[in-house]
Coordinates of C-alpha atoms in Angstrom, one line a residue:
Chain A
M406 CA 51.5 -90.2 13.6
K407 CA 48.8 -92.8 13.5
S408 CA 47.3 -94.4 10.5
L409 CA 43.6 -94.6 9.9
E410 CA 43.7 -98.3 10.9
E411 CA 45.4 -97.5 14.2
I412 CA 42.8 -94.9 14.9
K413 CA 40.0 -97.3 14.2
K414 CA 41.6 -99.8 16.6
I415 CA 41.9 -97.1 19.3
R416 CA 38.2 -96.4 18.8
E417 CA 37.2 -100.0 19.1
E418 CA 39.3 -100.8 22.1
K419 CA 38.7 -97.6 24.0
R420 CA 35.0 -97.8 23.4
K421 CA 34.8 -101.2 25.1
E422 CA 36.9 -99.8 28.0
L423 CA 34.6 -96.8 28.4
D424 CA 31.3 -98.6 28.0
L425 CA 30.7 -98.0 31.7
R426 CA 30.4 -94.2 31.0
V427 CA 27.2 -94.7 29.1
N428 CA 26.0 -98.1 30.1
L429 CA 24.6 -98.7 33.6
K430 CA 24.9 -102.5 33.2
A431 CA 28.4 -102.4 31.8
D432 CA 30.3 -105.7 32.3
T433 CA 33.2 -104.4 34.3
H434 CA 35.0 -104.4 37.6
E435 CA 36.1 -100.8 37.1
K436 CA 34.7 -97.7 38.6
H437 CA 35.2 -94.3 37.2
I438 CA 35.0 -91.2 39.4
L439 CA 34.1 -88.3 37.1
V440 CA 34.8 -84.9 38.5
C441 CA 33.7 -81.7 36.7
R442 CA 36.5 -79.4 35.8
G443 CA 34.5 -76.7 34.1
T444 CA 35.3 -73.2 35.1
G445 CA 32.5 -73.1 37.7
C446 CA 33.4 -76.3 39.5
T447 CA 37.1 -75.6 39.2
S448 CA 36.7 -72.3 41.1
S449 CA 34.9 -74.3 43.8
K450 CA 38.0 -76.5 44.2
S451 CA 37.3 -79.4 42.0
E452 CA 41.0 -79.7 41.3
D453 CA 41.6 -80.4 45.0
I454 CA 38.8 -83.0 44.9
I455 CA 40.5 -84.8 42.1
N456 CA 43.9 -84.7 44.0
N457 CA 42.3 -85.9 47.2
F458 CA 40.6 -88.8 45.5
K459 CA 43.8 -89.9 43.8
K460 CA 45.7 -89.6 47.1
L461 CA 43.1 -91.6 49.0
I462 CA 42.8 -94.3 46.4
K463 CA 46.5 -94.7 46.4
E464 CA 46.8 -94.8 50.2
K465 CA 44.0 -97.3 50.7
N466 CA 45.2 -99.3 47.7
I467 CA 41.8 -99.6 46.1
P468 CA 42.0 -101.5 42.7
N469 CA 40.2 -100.7 39.5
V470 CA 39.2 -97.2 40.2
R471 CA 40.0 -94.3 37.9
V472 CA 39.6 -90.6 38.7
I473 CA 38.7 -88.6 35.6
Q474 CA 38.3 -84.9 34.9
T475 CA 35.4 -84.0 32.6
G476 CA 33.8 -80.9 31.1
C477 CA 30.6 -79.3 32.4
F478 CA 27.7 -81.5 33.4
G479 CA 25.4 -78.5 33.2
L480 CA 24.0 -78.3 36.7
C481 CA 26.4 -75.6 37.8
A482 CA 24.2 -74.6 40.8
K483 CA 25.0 -77.9 42.4
G484 CA 28.7 -77.9 41.8
P485 CA 31.3 -79.2 42.3
I486 CA 29.8 -82.3 40.8
V487 CA 31.1 -85.8 41.3
I488 CA 29.6 -88.8 39.5
I489 CA 30.6 -92.4 40.0
R490 CA 30.1 -94.8 37.0
P491 CA 28.8 -97.3 36.0
E492 CA 26.1 -96.9 38.7
D493 CA 25.8 -93.2 37.8
T494 CA 25.6 -92.0 41.4
F495 CA 25.4 -88.2 41.5
Y496 CA 27.0 -86.3 44.3
A497 CA 26.4 -82.6 44.5
M498 CA 28.2 -79.7 46.2
V499 CA 31.1 -82.0 47.1
T500 CA 34.0 -80.4 49.1
P501 CA 37.6 -81.7 49.2
G502 CA 36.8 -82.9 52.7
D503 CA 34.0 -85.1 51.6
C504 CA 36.3 -87.3 49.5
E505 CA 37.3 -89.6 52.3
E506 CA 33.7 -90.4 53.2
I507 CA 32.9 -91.1 49.5
V508 CA 35.9 -93.4 49.3
N509 CA 35.1 -95.2 52.5
T510 CA 31.4 -95.5 52.1
H511 CA 30.9 -95.8 48.4
L512 CA 34.0 -97.5 47.1
I513 CA 34.9 -99.7 50.1
E514 CA 31.5 -100.5 51.7
G515 CA 29.5 -100.1 48.5
K516 CA 26.8 -97.9 49.9
T517 CA 25.8 -94.4 48.7
V518 CA 26.6 -91.4 50.8
D519 CA 23.0 -90.1 51.2
R520 CA 24.2 -86.8 52.7
L521 CA 25.7 -85.7 49.4
L522 CA 22.9 -86.8 47.2
C523 CA 20.9 -84.0 45.6
K524 CA 17.3 -83.0 46.0
D525 CA 15.2 -82.5 42.9
I526 CA 12.9 -79.5 42.6
D527 CA 9.9 -81.5 43.9
G528 CA 11.9 -82.4 47.0
T529 CA 12.6 -86.1 46.2
Q530 CA 16.1 -87.3 46.7
V531 CA 17.8 -88.3 43.4
K532 CA 20.4 -90.9 43.0
R533 CA 21.2 -90.7 39.4
L534 CA 22.0 -87.6 37.3
D535 CA 19.6 -88.6 34.5
D536 CA 16.7 -88.8 37.0
L537 CA 16.8 -85.1 37.7
G538 CA 14.0 -83.1 36.3
F539 CA 16.7 -80.8 35.0
Y540 CA 17.8 -83.3 32.4
K541 CA 14.4 -84.7 31.3
K542 CA 13.4 -82.1 28.9
Q543 CA 16.9 -81.6 27.5
E544 CA 18.3 -83.0 24.3
R545 CA 22.0 -83.0 24.2
I546 CA 23.6 -82.8 20.7
A547 CA 26.2 -80.0 20.9
L548 CA 27.0 -80.9 24.5
K549 CA 26.9 -84.7 23.8
N550 CA 30.3 -85.4 25.1
C551 CA 30.5 -82.8 27.9
G552 CA 30.7 -84.5 31.2
K553 CA 31.3 -87.8 29.6
I554 CA 34.8 -87.7 28.4
D555 CA 38.1 -86.4 29.6
P556 CA 38.6 -83.4 27.3
E557 CA 42.4 -83.6 27.6
N558 CA 42.5 -87.2 26.2
I559 CA 42.0 -87.6 22.5
D560 CA 41.5 -91.4 22.8
E561 CA 38.4 -90.8 24.9
Y562 CA 37.0 -88.5 22.2
I563 CA 37.9 -91.1 19.5
A564 CA 36.1 -93.8 21.5
F565 CA 32.8 -91.9 21.2
D566 CA 32.8 -91.7 17.4
G567 CA 35.4 -89.0 17.4
Y568 CA 36.9 -88.2 14.0
L569 CA 34.5 -90.7 12.4
A570 CA 32.6 -87.8 10.7
L571 CA 35.9 -86.6 9.3
E572 CA 36.7 -90.0 8.0
K573 CA 33.3 -90.2 6.3
V574 CA 33.7 -86.8 4.7
L575 CA 37.2 -87.4 3.4
F576 CA 36.6 -90.8 2.0
S577 CA 33.0 -90.9 0.8
M578 CA 31.7 -87.3 0.3
S579 CA 32.5 -84.6 -2.2
Q580 CA 32.8 -81.0 -1.1
D581 CA 29.3 -80.2 -2.6
E582 CA 27.8 -83.2 -0.8
V583 CA 29.0 -82.0 2.5
I584 CA 27.6 -78.5 1.9
E585 CA 24.3 -80.0 0.7
E586 CA 24.1 -82.1 3.8
I587 CA 24.6 -79.1 6.1
T588 CA 22.1 -77.0 4.1
K589 CA 19.5 -79.8 4.2
S590 CA 19.9 -80.1 8.0
G591 CA 18.6 -76.6 8.4
L592 CA 21.3 -75.7 10.8
R593 CA 21.5 -71.9 11.5
G594 CA 24.3 -69.9 13.0
R595 CA 24.4 -70.2 16.7
G596 CA 26.2 -67.0 17.3
G597 CA 22.9 -65.1 17.4
A598 CA 22.1 -63.9 13.9
G599 CA 20.8 -67.4 12.8
F600 CA 22.1 -67.2 9.2
P601 CA 21.8 -70.6 7.4
T602 CA 25.1 -72.3 7.9
G603 CA 24.9 -74.3 4.7
K604 CA 24.5 -71.1 2.7
K605 CA 27.5 -69.5 4.3
W606 CA 29.6 -72.5 3.5
A607 CA 28.3 -72.5 -0.1
F608 CA 29.2 -68.8 -0.6
T609 CA 32.7 -69.3 0.8
K610 CA 33.2 -72.3 -1.5
M611 CA 32.1 -70.3 -4.5
A612 CA 34.3 -67.3 -3.7
E613 CA 37.4 -67.1 -5.8
G614 CA 40.7 -67.2 -4.1
D615 CA 43.9 -69.3 -4.0
Q616 CA 43.9 -69.3 -0.2
K617 CA 40.8 -69.7 2.0
Y618 CA 40.5 -69.7 5.8
V619 CA 38.2 -71.2 8.4
V620 CA 37.7 -69.2 11.5
C621 CA 35.9 -70.1 14.8
N622 CA 34.5 -67.3 16.8
A623 CA 34.9 -68.1 20.5
D624 CA 34.8 -64.5 21.7
E625 CA 31.8 -65.0 23.8
G626 CA 31.3 -61.7 25.4
D627 CA 27.7 -61.4 26.5
P628 CA 27.2 -61.1 30.2
G629 CA 26.3 -64.4 31.8
A630 CA 26.8 -66.5 28.7
F631 CA 29.1 -69.5 28.9
M632 CA 27.8 -71.9 26.2
D633 CA 30.9 -71.7 24.0
R634 CA 33.3 -71.8 26.9
S635 CA 31.7 -75.1 28.2
I636 CA 32.0 -76.7 24.8
L637 CA 35.6 -75.7 24.4
E638 CA 36.4 -76.9 27.9
G639 CA 34.4 -80.1 27.7
D640 CA 34.7 -81.3 24.1
P641 CA 37.4 -79.3 22.2
H642 CA 38.0 -82.0 19.6
S643 CA 34.5 -81.8 18.3
V644 CA 35.2 -78.2 17.3
I645 CA 38.5 -79.1 15.7
E646 CA 36.9 -81.9 13.7
A647 CA 34.1 -79.7 12.5
M648 CA 36.5 -77.0 11.5
M649 CA 38.4 -79.6 9.4
I650 CA 35.2 -80.7 7.8
A651 CA 34.4 -77.1 7.0
G652 CA 37.9 -76.7 5.6
Y653 CA 37.4 -79.7 3.4
A654 CA 34.0 -78.4 2.2
I655 CA 35.2 -74.9 1.2
G656 CA 38.7 -75.7 0.2
A657 CA 40.7 -74.2 3.1
D658 CA 43.9 -75.6 4.7
Q659 CA 44.3 -73.2 7.6
G660 CA 42.0 -72.5 10.5
Y661 CA 42.1 -70.0 13.4
I662 CA 40.1 -70.0 16.6
Y663 CA 39.7 -66.7 18.2
V664 CA 39.2 -67.2 22.0
R665 CA 38.9 -64.5 24.5
A666 CA 41.8 -64.4 27.0
E667 CA 39.4 -64.4 29.9
Y668 CA 38.8 -68.2 29.2
P669 CA 42.2 -69.6 30.4
I670 CA 41.0 -73.2 30.9
A671 CA 39.3 -73.3 27.5
V672 CA 42.5 -71.9 25.9
Q673 CA 44.7 -74.4 27.6
R674 CA 42.4 -77.4 26.8
F675 CA 42.0 -76.4 23.2
G676 CA 45.7 -75.9 22.8
K677 CA 46.3 -79.4 24.2
A678 CA 43.7 -80.8 21.9
I679 CA 45.4 -79.3 18.9
E680 CA 48.7 -80.7 20.0
Q681 CA 47.3 -84.2 20.4
A682 CA 45.5 -84.0 17.0
R683 CA 48.8 -83.0 15.4
E684 CA 50.6 -85.9 17.2
Y685 CA 48.1 -88.3 15.8
G686 CA 48.5 -86.9 12.4
I687 CA 44.9 -85.8 12.3
L688 CA 46.0 -82.2 11.8
G689 CA 48.7 -81.7 9.3
K690 CA 49.7 -82.4 5.8
N691 CA 47.9 -85.1 3.6
I692 CA 45.7 -86.3 6.4
W693 CA 45.4 -90.1 6.3
G694 CA 47.0 -90.2 2.9
T695 CA 44.4 -88.0 1.2
D696 CA 45.0 -84.7 -0.6
F697 CA 43.5 -82.8 2.2
S698 CA 45.8 -80.8 4.6
F699 CA 44.7 -78.7 7.5
D700 CA 46.3 -76.9 10.4
L701 CA 44.8 -74.9 13.2
N702 CA 46.0 -72.0 15.4
I703 CA 44.7 -70.2 18.4
R704 CA 44.5 -66.5 18.6
L705 CA 43.8 -64.8 21.9
G706 CA 41.5 -61.8 22.4
A707 CA 42.4 -59.0 24.8
G708 CA 39.2 -57.9 26.4
A709 CA 37.4 -56.0 23.6
F710 CA 33.7 -56.8 23.5
V711 CA 33.4 -55.6 19.9
C712 CA 35.8 -58.3 18.7
G713 CA 32.8 -60.8 18.8
E714 CA 31.6 -59.0 15.6
E715 CA 33.1 -61.0 12.7
T716 CA 34.9 -58.3 10.9
A717 CA 36.3 -56.8 14.1
L718 CA 37.4 -60.3 15.0
L719 CA 39.3 -60.6 11.7
E720 CA 41.0 -57.3 12.3
S721 CA 42.1 -58.5 15.7
I722 CA 43.5 -61.8 14.3
E723 CA 45.5 -59.7 12.0
G724 CA 47.0 -58.0 15.0
R725 CA 45.3 -54.6 14.9
A726 CA 42.7 -52.8 17.0
G727 CA 39.4 -54.6 16.5
R728 CA 37.4 -52.0 14.6
P729 CA 34.6 -53.5 12.4
R730 CA 35.0 -53.3 8.6
L731 CA 32.3 -52.0 6.3
K732 CA 30.1 -54.7 4.9
P733 CA 29.8 -55.7 2.0
P734 CA 32.1 -57.2 1.0
F735 CA 31.3 -60.0 3.4
P736 CA 34.1 -62.2 4.9
A737 CA 32.9 -65.1 2.6
N738 CA 34.5 -63.1 -0.2
V739 CA 37.0 -60.7 1.5
G740 CA 37.9 -61.9 4.9
L741 CA 41.2 -62.7 6.7
W742 CA 44.1 -61.1 4.9
Q743 CA 41.6 -60.2 2.1
K744 CA 41.0 -63.9 1.4
P745 CA 37.6 -65.7 1.4
T746 CA 36.9 -66.7 5.0
L747 CA 34.3 -68.9 6.7
I748 CA 33.4 -67.7 10.2
N749 CA 31.2 -69.8 12.4
N750 CA 30.4 -69.8 16.1
V751 CA 31.7 -72.6 18.5
E752 CA 28.2 -74.1 19.0
T753 CA 27.5 -74.1 15.3
Y754 CA 30.7 -76.2 14.8
A755 CA 29.8 -78.5 17.7
N756 CA 26.6 -79.6 15.7
I757 CA 28.4 -80.4 12.5
T758 CA 29.9 -83.8 13.3
K759 CA 26.6 -85.1 14.6
I760 CA 24.8 -83.9 11.4
I761 CA 27.4 -85.7 9.2
L762 CA 27.2 -88.9 11.2
N763 CA 23.4 -89.1 11.8
G764 CA 22.3 -87.4 8.6
A765 CA 20.6 -84.2 7.8
D766 CA 17.1 -85.7 8.0
W767 CA 17.7 -86.7 11.6
Y768 CA 18.8 -83.2 12.5
A769 CA 15.9 -81.6 10.5
G770 CA 13.5 -83.7 12.5
I771 CA 14.4 -81.8 15.7
G772 CA 13.1 -78.3 16.4
T773 CA 10.6 -76.1 14.6
E774 CA 9.8 -75.6 11.0
K775 CA 12.2 -72.7 10.5
S776 CA 14.7 -73.4 13.2
K777 CA 16.1 -76.9 13.3
G778 CA 18.0 -78.7 16.0
T779 CA 18.8 -77.7 19.5
K780 CA 20.1 -74.6 21.3
V781 CA 22.4 -74.4 24.3
F782 CA 21.4 -71.8 26.9
A783 CA 23.3 -70.6 29.9
L784 CA 20.7 -70.2 32.6
G785 CA 21.5 -67.6 35.2
G786 CA 20.0 -65.2 37.6
N787 CA 17.1 -65.9 40.0
V788 CA 16.3 -69.5 39.1
V789 CA 16.9 -72.5 41.2
N790 CA 18.9 -74.6 38.8
T791 CA 21.4 -72.2 37.3
G792 CA 23.6 -73.9 34.7
L793 CA 23.9 -75.0 31.1
V794 CA 21.0 -76.5 29.3
E795 CA 20.4 -77.7 25.8
V796 CA 16.8 -77.9 24.5
P797 CA 15.2 -78.5 21.1
M798 CA 14.3 -75.3 19.2
G799 CA 10.7 -74.4 20.0
T800 CA 10.9 -75.1 23.7
T801 CA 9.1 -72.3 25.5
L802 CA 10.7 -70.0 28.0
R803 CA 8.2 -71.4 30.5
E804 CA 9.6 -74.9 30.1
I805 CA 13.2 -73.6 30.5
V806 CA 12.5 -71.4 33.5
Y807 CA 10.2 -73.8 35.4
D808 CA 10.6 -77.4 34.2
I809 CA 14.3 -77.3 33.8
G810 CA 15.4 -74.2 35.8
G811 CA 13.2 -75.2 38.7
G812 CA 11.4 -71.9 38.9
I813 CA 12.2 -68.9 41.1
P814 CA 13.8 -69.5 44.5
N815 CA 11.5 -69.4 47.5
G816 CA 8.4 -69.8 45.3
R817 CA 8.5 -66.2 44.3
D818 CA 6.9 -64.7 41.2
F819 CA 8.5 -64.6 37.8
K820 CA 9.1 -61.0 36.7
A821 CA 11.1 -61.0 33.5
A822 CA 13.7 -63.0 31.6
Q823 CA 16.3 -61.7 29.2
T824 CA 17.6 -63.8 26.3
G825 CA 20.6 -63.0 24.3
G826 CA 22.9 -60.1 24.9
P827 CA 22.5 -56.8 26.8
S828 CA 20.8 -55.2 23.7
R829 CA 18.0 -57.8 23.7
R830 CA 14.6 -57.3 25.2
M831 CA 13.2 -58.4 28.4
Y832 CA 10.4 -61.0 28.3
T833 CA 7.7 -60.6 30.8
K834 CA 5.2 -63.2 32.2
R835 CA 2.8 -62.5 29.3
I836 CA 5.3 -63.7 26.7
L837 CA 6.4 -66.5 29.0
G838 CA 2.9 -67.8 28.4
C839 CA 2.3 -68.9 31.9
S840 CA -0.6 -68.3 34.3
N841 CA -0.1 -66.8 37.8
R842 CA 0.1 -70.0 39.6
L843 CA 3.0 -72.1 38.6
Chain B
M235 CA 55.7 -40.2 26.7
E236 CA 56.4 -40.5 30.4
E237 CA 59.3 -42.6 31.6
V238 CA 58.2 -45.8 33.3
K239 CA 60.6 -47.5 35.7
C240 CA 61.5 -50.9 34.4
E241 CA 64.9 -52.0 35.6
N242 CA 65.9 -54.5 33.0
C243 CA 63.5 -54.1 30.1
K244 CA 66.0 -53.1 27.4
K245 CA 68.3 -56.1 28.2
D246 CA 65.5 -58.1 29.7
E247 CA 66.1 -61.7 28.7
E248 CA 62.6 -62.7 29.5
L249 CA 61.2 -60.2 27.1
E250 CA 63.6 -61.6 24.4
K251 CA 62.4 -65.1 25.3
I252 CA 58.8 -64.1 24.8
L253 CA 59.7 -62.4 21.5
L254 CA 61.7 -65.4 20.2
Q255 CA 58.6 -67.6 20.4
Y256 CA 57.0 -65.6 17.7
K257 CA 57.9 -64.9 14.1
Q258 CA 58.7 -61.3 13.2
D259 CA 55.3 -60.9 11.8
K260 CA 53.0 -58.0 12.8
D261 CA 50.0 -60.4 13.1
N262 CA 51.6 -61.6 16.3
L263 CA 51.3 -58.3 18.1
I264 CA 48.4 -59.1 20.3
Q265 CA 49.7 -62.5 21.2
I266 CA 53.0 -60.9 22.3
L267 CA 51.3 -58.1 24.2
N268 CA 49.2 -60.7 26.1
E269 CA 52.3 -62.4 27.3
V270 CA 54.1 -59.2 28.2
Q271 CA 51.1 -58.0 30.1
E272 CA 51.0 -61.3 32.0
H273 CA 54.7 -61.1 32.7
Y274 CA 55.1 -57.5 33.9
G275 CA 51.6 -56.8 35.0
Y276 CA 51.6 -54.0 32.5
I277 CA 53.3 -53.0 29.3
P278 CA 56.3 -50.8 30.0
T279 CA 57.4 -48.2 27.4
P280 CA 60.8 -49.7 26.7
A281 CA 59.1 -53.1 26.1
Q282 CA 56.7 -51.3 23.7
M283 CA 59.7 -49.9 21.8
R284 CA 61.4 -53.3 21.6
I285 CA 58.2 -55.0 20.4
A286 CA 57.8 -52.3 17.7
E287 CA 61.4 -52.8 16.6
Y288 CA 61.0 -56.5 16.6
L289 CA 57.9 -56.6 14.5
G290 CA 59.0 -53.7 12.3
I291 CA 56.0 -51.5 13.0
T292 CA 55.8 -48.0 14.6
L293 CA 55.5 -47.4 18.3
A294 CA 52.2 -45.6 17.5
E295 CA 50.8 -48.8 16.1
V296 CA 51.8 -50.7 19.3
Y297 CA 50.4 -48.0 21.5
G298 CA 47.2 -47.9 19.5
V299 CA 46.6 -51.6 20.0
I300 CA 47.4 -51.4 23.7
T301 CA 45.0 -48.6 24.4
F302 CA 42.2 -50.3 22.4
Y303 CA 42.1 -53.5 24.3
S304 CA 41.1 -53.3 28.0
R305 CA 43.3 -56.2 29.0
F306 CA 46.4 -54.2 28.3
T307 CA 47.5 -51.5 30.7
L308 CA 50.3 -48.9 30.5
K309 CA 50.6 -48.7 34.3
P310 CA 51.2 -51.5 36.7
K311 CA 48.0 -53.1 38.1
G312 CA 47.7 -53.6 41.8
K313 CA 47.3 -56.8 43.8
Y314 CA 43.7 -56.0 44.2
N315 CA 41.7 -54.4 41.4
I316 CA 38.6 -52.4 42.1
A317 CA 36.0 -51.4 39.6
V318 CA 32.8 -49.6 40.4
C319 CA 29.9 -50.1 38.2
L320 CA 28.4 -46.9 36.8
G321 CA 25.8 -48.6 34.6
T322 CA 22.4 -47.0 34.6
A323 CA 20.9 -49.3 37.2
C324 CA 23.8 -49.0 39.6
Y325 CA 24.1 -45.3 39.0
V326 CA 20.4 -44.8 40.0
K327 CA 21.2 -46.6 43.3
G328 CA 24.0 -44.3 44.1
S329 CA 27.1 -45.9 42.8
E330 CA 28.7 -42.5 42.0
K331 CA 28.8 -41.8 45.7
I332 CA 30.6 -45.1 46.2
L333 CA 33.1 -44.2 43.6
E334 CA 33.7 -40.9 45.3
R335 CA 34.2 -42.6 48.6
V336 CA 36.6 -45.1 47.1
K337 CA 38.7 -42.3 45.6
E338 CA 38.6 -40.4 48.9
R339 CA 39.7 -43.4 51.0
L340 CA 42.4 -44.6 48.7
K341 CA 43.5 -41.1 47.8
I342 CA 43.8 -42.1 44.1
D343 CA 41.9 -41.3 41.0
A344 CA 40.2 -43.8 38.6
G345 CA 42.9 -45.7 36.6
E346 CA 45.5 -45.2 39.3
T347 CA 47.3 -47.5 41.6
T348 CA 48.1 -46.9 45.3
P349 CA 51.8 -46.3 46.0
D350 CA 52.2 -49.7 47.7
R351 CA 50.8 -51.2 44.5
K352 CA 48.2 -53.1 46.5
I353 CA 45.2 -51.5 45.0
F354 CA 44.6 -50.5 41.4
H355 CA 41.5 -48.5 40.7
R356 CA 40.2 -49.8 37.4
G357 CA 37.8 -47.0 37.0
N358 CA 34.3 -46.7 35.8
K359 CA 33.8 -49.9 34.0
M360 CA 30.3 -51.2 33.6
Y361 CA 30.6 -54.4 35.6
R362 CA 28.8 -57.5 34.3
G363 CA 26.8 -58.2 37.4
L364 CA 23.9 -56.2 36.4
R365 CA 21.5 -58.1 38.6
T366 CA 23.1 -56.9 41.8
S367 CA 21.9 -53.4 42.6
T368 CA 25.2 -51.8 43.4
S369 CA 28.3 -53.8 42.9
I370 CA 31.9 -53.2 43.4
Y371 CA 34.1 -55.6 41.6
N372 CA 37.2 -56.6 43.6
K373 CA 39.3 -59.2 41.9
R374 CA 37.0 -62.2 41.8
R375 CA 34.7 -61.3 44.6
S376 CA 31.9 -58.9 44.1
L377 CA 30.7 -57.2 47.2
R378 CA 27.0 -57.1 46.7
K379 CA 24.8 -54.3 47.8
S380 CA 27.6 -52.4 49.3
N381 CA 26.7 -49.0 50.4
C382 CA 28.8 -45.9 50.6
T383 CA 29.3 -46.0 54.4
K384 CA 30.7 -49.5 54.3
S385 CA 33.1 -48.9 51.5

């Protein structure tokens, strides 16, 4: 158990210590080697890379170096990715065998290993991750902490304003003020239907019931999509915090996250995050001495695509076959165990803390008139830079495919792109809005 | 229901250990089945009976949930699992012939496992890799553009 003061102290001290993660000119002797441990990089042996680094650093007795696992950096095509801070050197497609060269050349001699640097789409060699064209048009809100912090360490999350939004909500905002803020931000559901999130929260708050539930839908089933997985793997605490804020706003004290069993790393990290939050007294009874109590449990899916539909998901949490219920009544009134239930998608939750901290007006200033904020896309198929991108709403497909995605390999023509799930349409060149020569 | 060989299921301590982690509440059914599937590689009938008894529900309810979710199997899976995509795009490119060839070579039908338990034929799932023309899914590796002669 940690008191609010202790958490504030951790935030302050840890933030100083981790300044080198965001500040190129950080005043430090330390170096952090960040290695991506998202599912993609992990399957290309990033775990071995971490172990090799740790072993070599111990053998060669190099002081002030830390090896840290992070979530997804986004540029999965170039994985496994290794980044060395504070100088922000970006090594792509690293193999466990390359570790020795990086340690010798980079850490001991202080030179970069040019062989492992990455080439941008225009052919120039790039030293820093942020210099890549891939990142220039992106705006990272939901993915803010992915690739920056160790997802299995709650202190690192706290250092980057973690659980600050919860503190703000619990001590200075009423339930209605929270809902008003979310409504004003214009945030819409990121699961696909785009229902205004604030409205959903308001309906669930208004619903009558002695017990209410908050549910997070992490049953991401569409082929090729891995936005939610990456958030759960890279920044699980942001989802926990947002679910708690939602619980406070609608008056619920119990949450469930429904994750598909095909995401073992996400399940393990999220489970660990819940444990740490409980240990710190962030999840539990009378949080920080307030009247607000909240606890969270994981429920695993078992390979049924339909369980991504909200009522089927509720059936599955209740331990039955996931057959959708008739609507109405909607889950906001009759949900889990017939109680009013708020269901949001992982990415929707990942935006909440940032809206509370930076204000609804800030969020509403990003995106288009009707769709505010940013959207995360998993970019796959025949593009150069496959991976995870987050762009403001209103970004054209052309920008995503060409400016960020680097176009089609070998300079070939664009034929069609599909957005959303298998039932969505194909977009051809005409809709992409691009001329022949690109 | 057919008898499935499972040497120690009834008195299996490991099954009891799995069960004891969960309250006797039927909401936990899917969580328990996930662990049992992981442990045995399938969900044996005696285990189903024990789970039903533990949670106070009928065997039919347990069976209904097992057959609904594709992750649960009633027969042991093999070391290697093969699935042949019969989605429209793959079908047009001749994936049915591949399926026939796989059945012929392994001498098993869809949904069956070879006697040495090495290969389990997952059957005609539509595999996710729609962009490959004809794909056979083998554990984590997909053999792209395989044709019937090679398989």
